[in-house]
Short mmCIF file of C-alpha atoms in Angstrom, two decimals:
data_model
loop_
_atom_site.label_atom_id
_atom_site.label_comp_id
_atom_site.label_asym_id
_atom_site.label_seq_id
_atom_site.Cartn_x
_atom_site.Cartn_y
_atom_site.Cartn_z
CA UNK W 1 101.98 128.98 59.21
CA UNK W 2 101.37 129.48 62.93
CA UNK W 3 102.15 133.15 62.45
CA UNK W 4 99.00 133.39 60.10
CA UNK W 5 96.88 131.85 62.96
CA UNK W 6 98.26 134.28 65.50
CA UNK W 7 97.56 137.24 63.42
CA UNK W 8 93.98 136.44 64.07
CA UNK W 9 94.27 136.98 67.78
CA UNK W 10 93.44 140.10 69.66
CA UNK W 11 93.95 141.42 73.23
CA UNK W 12 91.00 141.50 75.60
CA UNK W 13 91.16 143.14 79.00
CA UNK W 14 89.43 140.99 81.65
CA UNK W 15 89.36 141.10 85.35
CA UNK W 16 92.34 143.63 85.24
CA UNK W 17 94.44 141.24 82.92
CA UNK W 18 95.27 141.34 79.13
CA UNK W 19 94.57 138.11 77.55
CA UNK W 20 95.23 137.19 73.84
CA UNK W 21 91.98 135.77 72.47
CA UNK W 22 90.76 134.25 69.30
CA UNK W 23 87.30 133.13 68.08
CA UNK W 24 86.17 129.82 66.65
CA UNK W 25 85.86 131.09 63.11
CA UNK W 26 89.50 131.82 62.87
CA UNK W 27 90.64 128.55 64.46
CA UNK W 28 88.33 126.67 62.06
CA UNK W 29 89.28 128.45 59.03
CA UNK W 30 93.02 127.99 59.82
CA UNK W 31 92.52 124.21 60.52
CA UNK W 32 90.65 123.77 57.25
CA UNK W 33 93.18 125.76 55.29
CA UNK W 34 96.22 123.74 56.59
CA UNK W 35 94.44 120.23 56.62
CA UNK W 36 94.61 120.12 60.49
CA UNK W 37 91.84 119.19 62.77
CA UNK W 38 90.15 121.93 64.90
CA UNK W 39 91.54 120.38 67.97
CA UNK W 40 95.08 120.79 66.58
CA UNK W 41 94.33 124.42 65.80
CA UNK W 42 93.11 125.25 69.37
CA UNK W 43 96.18 123.49 70.71
CA UNK W 44 98.42 125.60 68.48
CA UNK W 45 96.76 128.73 69.66
CA UNK W 46 96.86 127.88 73.29
CA UNK W 47 100.40 126.68 73.12
CA UNK W 48 101.22 130.25 71.74
CA UNK W 49 99.53 131.85 74.78
CA UNK W 50 96.06 132.44 72.89
CA UNK W 51 92.96 131.54 74.66
CA UNK W 52 90.06 130.42 72.28
CA UNK W 53 87.38 133.12 73.15
CA UNK W 54 85.04 130.48 74.12
CA UNK W 55 87.08 129.52 77.18
CA UNK W 56 87.34 133.11 78.45
CA UNK W 57 85.48 132.31 81.49
CA UNK W 58 87.61 129.25 82.14
CA UNK W 59 90.44 131.50 82.33
CA UNK W 60 91.67 132.25 86.09
CA UNK W 61 89.77 129.16 87.34
CA UNK W 62 92.13 127.30 84.98
CA UNK W 63 95.60 128.41 83.97
CA UNK W 64 96.68 128.48 80.38
CA UNK W 65 98.73 125.39 81.28
CA UNK W 66 95.64 123.60 82.65
CA UNK W 67 93.57 124.48 79.49
CA UNK W 68 96.34 122.94 77.30
CA UNK W 69 96.17 119.84 79.57
CA UNK W 70 92.38 119.61 78.89
CA UNK W 71 92.95 120.13 75.17
CA UNK W 72 95.56 117.31 75.15
CA UNK W 73 93.16 114.88 77.13
CA UNK W 74 91.43 111.80 75.80
CA UNK W 75 88.29 110.69 77.68
CA UNK W 76 86.01 107.72 77.42
CA UNK W 77 82.44 108.38 78.39
CA UNK W 78 80.51 104.97 78.95
CA UNK W 79 76.79 105.83 78.70
CA UNK W 80 75.19 108.73 76.90
CA UNK W 81 72.06 108.90 79.21
CA UNK W 82 71.28 110.68 82.34
CA UNK W 83 74.85 111.11 83.71
CA UNK W 84 76.55 110.72 80.21
CA UNK W 85 74.48 113.44 78.51
CA UNK W 86 75.53 115.92 81.29
CA UNK W 87 79.24 114.93 81.11
CA UNK W 88 79.26 115.20 77.38
CA UNK W 89 77.94 118.80 77.49
CA UNK W 90 79.99 120.03 80.28
CA UNK W 91 83.39 118.42 79.21
CA UNK W 92 82.85 119.70 75.56
CA UNK W 93 82.35 123.21 76.94
CA UNK W 94 85.24 123.13 79.10
CA UNK W 95 87.40 122.14 76.22
CA UNK W 96 88.41 118.55 76.94
CA UNK W 97 90.03 117.85 73.48
CA UNK W 98 89.03 114.24 72.83
CA UNK W 99 85.69 112.53 73.75
CA UNK W 100 84.85 108.89 72.96
CA UNK W 101 81.24 108.24 73.49
CA UNK W 102 79.77 104.64 74.06
CA UNK W 103 76.10 103.72 74.24
CA UNK W 104 74.16 100.96 72.63
CA UNK W 105 70.83 102.38 73.29
CA UNK W 106 68.33 104.63 71.38
CA UNK W 107 66.30 107.45 72.86
CA UNK W 108 62.87 106.71 74.17
CA UNK W 109 60.12 108.88 75.71
CA UNK W 110 60.99 107.79 79.30
CA UNK W 111 64.47 109.43 78.85
CA UNK W 112 62.96 112.92 78.40
CA UNK W 113 62.72 113.59 82.14
CA UNK W 114 66.44 113.77 82.66
CA UNK W 115 68.74 112.85 79.66
CA UNK W 116 70.05 116.09 78.19
CA UNK W 117 70.62 114.63 74.76
CA UNK W 118 67.15 113.36 74.54
CA UNK W 119 64.42 115.78 73.16
CA UNK W 120 61.58 115.45 70.78
CA UNK W 121 63.77 115.70 67.79
CA UNK W 122 66.18 112.87 68.93
CA UNK W 123 63.68 110.27 70.05
CA UNK W 124 64.51 106.82 68.55
CA UNK W 125 67.83 107.99 67.49
CA UNK W 126 71.11 106.23 68.91
CA UNK W 127 72.34 107.93 72.04
CA UNK W 128 76.04 107.90 71.16
CA UNK W 129 75.56 109.23 67.66
CA UNK W 130 73.31 112.14 69.05
CA UNK W 131 76.07 113.00 71.49
CA UNK W 132 78.59 113.29 68.67
CA UNK W 133 76.24 115.52 66.81
CA UNK W 134 75.60 117.69 69.93
CA UNK W 135 79.38 118.06 70.69
CA UNK W 136 79.93 119.51 67.05
CA UNK W 137 77.24 122.03 67.85
CA UNK W 138 78.49 122.92 71.41
CA UNK W 139 82.27 122.94 70.57
CA UNK W 140 83.56 122.17 67.01
CA UNK W 141 87.10 122.36 68.42
CA UNK W 142 86.59 119.15 70.18
CA UNK W 143 87.37 115.75 68.53
CA UNK W 144 84.71 113.13 69.03
CA UNK W 145 84.14 109.44 68.24
CA UNK W 146 80.90 107.63 68.81
CA UNK W 147 80.30 103.93 69.23
CA UNK W 148 76.75 103.13 69.29
CA UNK W 149 77.19 99.59 70.73
CA UNK W 150 76.97 97.93 74.18
CA UNK W 151 80.22 97.79 76.27
CA UNK W 152 81.27 94.20 76.48
CA UNK W 153 84.16 92.22 77.41
CA UNK W 154 85.54 92.00 73.78
CA UNK W 155 85.29 95.87 73.29
CA UNK W 156 86.22 97.16 76.61
CA UNK W 157 90.08 97.30 76.25
CA UNK W 158 89.94 98.73 72.65
CA UNK W 159 87.61 101.56 73.79
CA UNK W 160 89.88 102.38 76.71
CA UNK W 161 93.24 102.15 75.03
CA UNK W 162 94.80 105.61 74.38
CA UNK W 163 92.58 107.31 77.02
CA UNK W 164 93.69 109.22 79.92
CA UNK W 165 90.45 108.96 82.01
CA UNK W 166 87.36 106.60 81.96
CA UNK W 167 83.89 107.98 83.06
CA UNK W 168 81.36 105.54 84.35
CA UNK W 169 77.91 106.82 83.21
CA UNK W 170 76.47 103.43 82.76
CA UNK W 171 72.99 102.15 84.17
CA UNK W 172 74.02 98.67 85.17
CA UNK W 173 76.30 96.91 87.66
CA UNK W 174 78.04 94.23 85.42
CA UNK W 175 79.08 97.02 83.02
CA UNK W 176 80.37 99.18 85.73
CA UNK W 177 82.47 96.21 87.36
CA UNK W 178 83.87 95.38 83.87
CA UNK W 179 84.87 99.01 83.22
CA UNK W 180 86.49 99.26 86.60
CA UNK W 181 88.33 96.01 86.25
CA UNK W 182 89.78 96.86 82.83
CA UNK W 183 90.58 100.48 83.84
CA UNK W 184 92.57 99.16 86.74
CA UNK W 185 94.41 96.57 84.56
CA UNK W 186 95.35 99.18 81.90
CA UNK W 187 96.44 101.79 84.65
CA UNK W 188 93.67 104.34 83.75
CA UNK W 189 91.89 106.37 86.39
CA UNK W 190 88.18 106.00 86.42
CA UNK W 191 85.34 108.09 87.96
CA UNK W 192 82.29 106.05 89.08
CA UNK W 193 78.83 107.75 89.59
CA UNK W 194 75.51 106.17 89.97
CA UNK W 195 71.98 107.46 90.56
CA UNK W 196 68.45 106.39 91.68
CA UNK W 197 65.45 108.49 92.61
CA UNK W 198 66.57 111.25 94.73
CA UNK W 199 69.87 109.59 95.44
CA UNK W 200 73.23 109.23 94.01
CA UNK W 201 76.84 108.25 94.77
CA UNK W 202 80.23 108.64 93.42
CA UNK W 203 83.97 107.80 93.93
CA UNK W 204 87.23 107.84 92.10
CA UNK W 205 89.30 104.86 91.35
CA UNK W 206 92.89 105.68 90.78
CA UNK W 207 95.15 102.94 89.48
CA UNK W 208 97.35 102.69 92.41
CA UNK W 209 94.35 102.91 94.89
CA UNK W 210 93.20 99.83 96.81
CA UNK W 211 89.57 100.86 96.74
CA UNK W 212 87.25 99.21 94.22
CA UNK W 213 83.58 99.06 93.43
CA UNK W 214 83.21 95.97 95.88
CA UNK W 215 83.54 98.35 98.61
CA UNK W 216 80.42 100.20 97.48
CA UNK W 217 78.19 97.34 96.07
CA UNK W 218 79.29 94.50 98.41
CA UNK W 219 78.07 91.34 96.85
CA UNK W 220 75.24 93.12 94.83
CA UNK W 221 75.63 92.57 91.16
CA UNK W 222 72.52 93.63 89.62
CA UNK W 223 69.90 96.22 90.29
CA UNK W 224 66.72 94.84 91.96
CA UNK W 225 63.22 95.58 90.75
CA UNK W 226 62.81 97.94 93.79
CA UNK W 227 65.59 100.15 92.66
CA UNK W 228 64.51 100.26 89.09
CA UNK W 229 61.10 101.44 90.46
CA UNK W 230 62.88 104.54 92.03
CA UNK W 231 63.36 105.87 88.57
CA UNK W 232 65.86 108.85 88.42
CA UNK W 233 65.04 112.47 88.92
CA UNK W 234 66.48 114.79 86.29
CA UNK W 235 68.23 117.11 88.87
CA UNK W 236 69.74 114.01 90.69
CA UNK W 237 71.36 112.86 87.37
CA UNK W 238 72.42 116.54 86.68
CA UNK W 239 74.05 117.06 90.17
CA UNK W 240 75.96 113.69 89.95
CA UNK W 241 76.93 114.20 86.47
CA UNK W 242 78.20 117.67 87.19
CA UNK W 243 80.17 116.38 90.24
CA UNK W 244 81.68 113.82 88.04
CA UNK W 245 82.60 116.59 85.33
CA UNK W 246 84.11 118.63 87.97
CA UNK W 247 86.38 115.71 89.32
CA UNK W 248 87.23 114.81 85.59
CA UNK W 249 88.46 118.53 85.10
CA UNK W 250 90.57 118.14 88.41
CA UNK W 251 92.17 114.88 87.26
CA UNK W 252 92.74 116.20 83.60
CA UNK W 253 94.15 119.51 84.75
CA UNK W 254 96.61 117.69 87.01
CA UNK W 255 95.01 118.59 90.32
CA UNK W 256 94.41 116.23 93.20
CA UNK W 257 91.36 113.91 93.17
CA UNK W 258 88.57 114.89 95.50
CA UNK W 259 87.06 111.55 95.72
CA UNK W 260 89.80 108.83 95.76
CA UNK W 261 89.30 106.58 98.79
CA UNK W 262 86.10 108.45 99.51
CA UNK W 263 82.46 107.91 98.78
CA UNK W 264 80.26 110.94 98.01
CA UNK W 265 76.60 110.30 98.77
CA UNK W 266 73.97 112.64 97.72
CA UNK W 267 70.48 112.71 99.19
CA UNK W 268 68.40 114.97 97.10
CA UNK W 269 65.41 114.43 99.38
CA UNK W 270 67.10 115.86 102.55
CA UNK W 271 69.39 118.06 100.49
CA UNK W 272 72.34 116.60 102.21
CA UNK W 273 75.77 115.52 100.76
CA UNK W 274 77.82 113.15 102.69
CA UNK W 275 81.65 112.40 102.08
CA UNK W 276 82.95 109.39 103.81
CA UNK W 277 86.24 107.36 103.84
CA UNK W 278 85.72 104.38 101.66
CA UNK W 279 86.71 101.22 103.89
CA UNK W 280 85.43 97.80 103.90
CA UNK W 281 82.48 97.72 106.25
CA UNK J 1 62.30 109.82 123.35
CA UNK J 2 62.70 107.24 120.44
CA UNK J 3 65.18 106.74 117.82
CA UNK J 4 64.36 108.15 114.49
CA UNK J 5 65.42 105.69 111.76
CA UNK J 6 65.69 107.07 108.36
CA UNK J 7 66.04 104.95 105.29
CA UNK J 8 66.98 105.98 101.62
CA UNK J 9 66.15 104.50 98.37
CA UNK J 10 65.61 100.68 98.33
CA UNK J 11 65.93 100.17 102.16
CA UNK J 12 62.42 101.48 102.58
CA UNK J 13 60.87 98.24 101.48
CA UNK J 14 61.92 96.63 104.57
CA UNK J 15 59.53 98.89 106.57
CA UNK J 16 56.20 98.81 104.48
CA UNK J 17 54.82 101.67 106.57
CA UNK J 18 57.84 103.83 106.28
CA UNK J 19 56.96 107.47 106.02
CA UNK J 20 59.64 109.47 104.05
CA UNK J 21 58.56 112.69 105.77
CA UNK J 22 59.01 111.63 109.39
CA UNK J 23 61.21 108.48 109.14
CA UNK J 24 60.49 105.38 111.53
CA UNK J 25 60.25 105.78 115.31
CA UNK J 26 61.81 102.96 117.39
CA UNK J 27 62.19 102.59 121.15
CA UNK J 28 65.56 101.07 122.02
CA UNK J 29 67.38 100.77 125.49
CA UNK J 30 70.59 102.92 125.86
CA UNK J 31 73.60 100.96 124.72
CA UNK J 32 71.95 99.51 121.68
CA UNK J 33 74.25 99.31 118.74
CA UNK J 34 73.51 100.37 115.14
CA UNK J 35 73.86 96.85 114.04
CA UNK J 36 71.07 95.73 116.56
CA UNK J 37 68.92 98.38 115.25
CA UNK J 38 69.29 97.12 111.59
CA UNK J 39 68.79 93.59 112.83
CA UNK J 40 65.68 94.28 114.66
CA UNK J 41 64.26 95.98 111.53
CA UNK J 42 65.50 93.10 109.44
CA UNK J 43 67.54 95.21 107.20
CA UNK J 44 70.17 93.10 105.53
CA UNK J 45 73.57 94.49 106.79
CA UNK J 46 75.12 94.07 103.39
CA UNK J 47 72.63 96.40 101.67
CA UNK J 48 73.88 99.43 103.71
CA UNK J 49 76.71 101.37 102.65
CA UNK J 50 76.57 104.42 104.71
CA UNK J 51 75.45 104.91 108.41
CA UNK J 52 74.98 108.28 109.85
CA UNK J 53 74.20 108.92 113.51
CA UNK J 54 72.89 112.49 114.17
CA UNK J 55 74.58 113.47 110.76
CA UNK J 56 77.88 111.88 111.61
CA UNK J 57 79.35 108.93 109.63
CA UNK J 58 79.30 105.96 112.03
CA UNK J 59 79.69 102.15 112.12
CA UNK J 60 77.74 98.97 112.98
CA UNK J 61 79.18 99.09 116.44
CA UNK J 62 78.39 102.62 117.41
CA UNK J 63 76.48 102.66 120.71
CA UNK J 64 73.13 104.61 120.92
CA UNK J 65 71.65 106.52 123.75
CA UNK J 66 68.28 105.95 122.21
CA UNK J 67 67.09 109.41 121.02
CA UNK J 68 69.24 109.68 117.97
CA UNK J 69 68.59 110.02 114.20
CA UNK J 70 70.02 106.98 112.68
CA UNK J 71 70.21 107.03 108.71
CA UNK J 72 70.98 104.07 106.58
CA UNK J 73 71.80 104.42 102.83
CA UNK J 74 72.26 101.76 100.18
CA UNK J 75 74.34 101.95 97.10
CA UNK J 76 72.44 102.72 93.91
CA UNK J 77 73.20 101.75 90.27
CA UNK J 78 71.37 103.72 87.83
CA UNK J 79 72.54 106.26 85.12
#
């Protein structure tokens, strides 16, 4: 049956190279006809050397092998707000094969300044479910699950199980510490990012690394009123969400982490980005 | 010349008159450490995650000449 799929491919000359490509329509039709998921169809195409046309501009930045790794990857995104909305858009477009979205919140007017999934049509709707719908629009080849509930101790392990990477896009410290602790215990890498006002930070916690969130937050376990009052600027969330998405693509493609053992600090007010070794102060 | 102390995010509450455009000027004798600067400004050390002196990552024990730009950054937690 694969031969029927491959008959739909054609050759495109791009940047001096010939690439076999196929459009979404052919992949979706073949998946439906054979009772397979669209994700399985794109994997079948990729493994036979055919690039879905929508990933053409990934090509050369990513090898075919790396694109296959993205397609096989399963990622948990905790939080579908300022950081999460950016992650969901970028990872779906990049071709990460499976996204599990968690958020217990619904969209309100104060989300409109920065949360990409929040617009006048989605106000009042559950963030995780909107994320799932948006992924279907952006890239129907991606498999997506949505859990419109708060992350808690009872659910954390089940949500993480079977995933290759955990992305922290939460807005609170207890949730981040819970996520980091469980990810470490289950041996799953986690990328942490957080924002406030003009500022943001991120790091990557690999299972074998000795760094953890205590080195970032010290004894702090909750956001104080002064920090809440800083709000979050849209571009700050987009920058940190994008940096988190890039690090996710690095890890999923099998490249080295850029931020393991390091703290990236973004100061949108001065325009400077600092990258420092993460050691107990 | 005075030190120029730059505070990010929530640390600004410790200097109510802080001007985000110019920072906070502070006269200190040569040999003053970064820790002494934070203590004099009554900034809790455990709220500071990153210290930059003239754009270079530094520590509490970094000694100053007295005319540097000292920047303190706290961790943030929003999403």
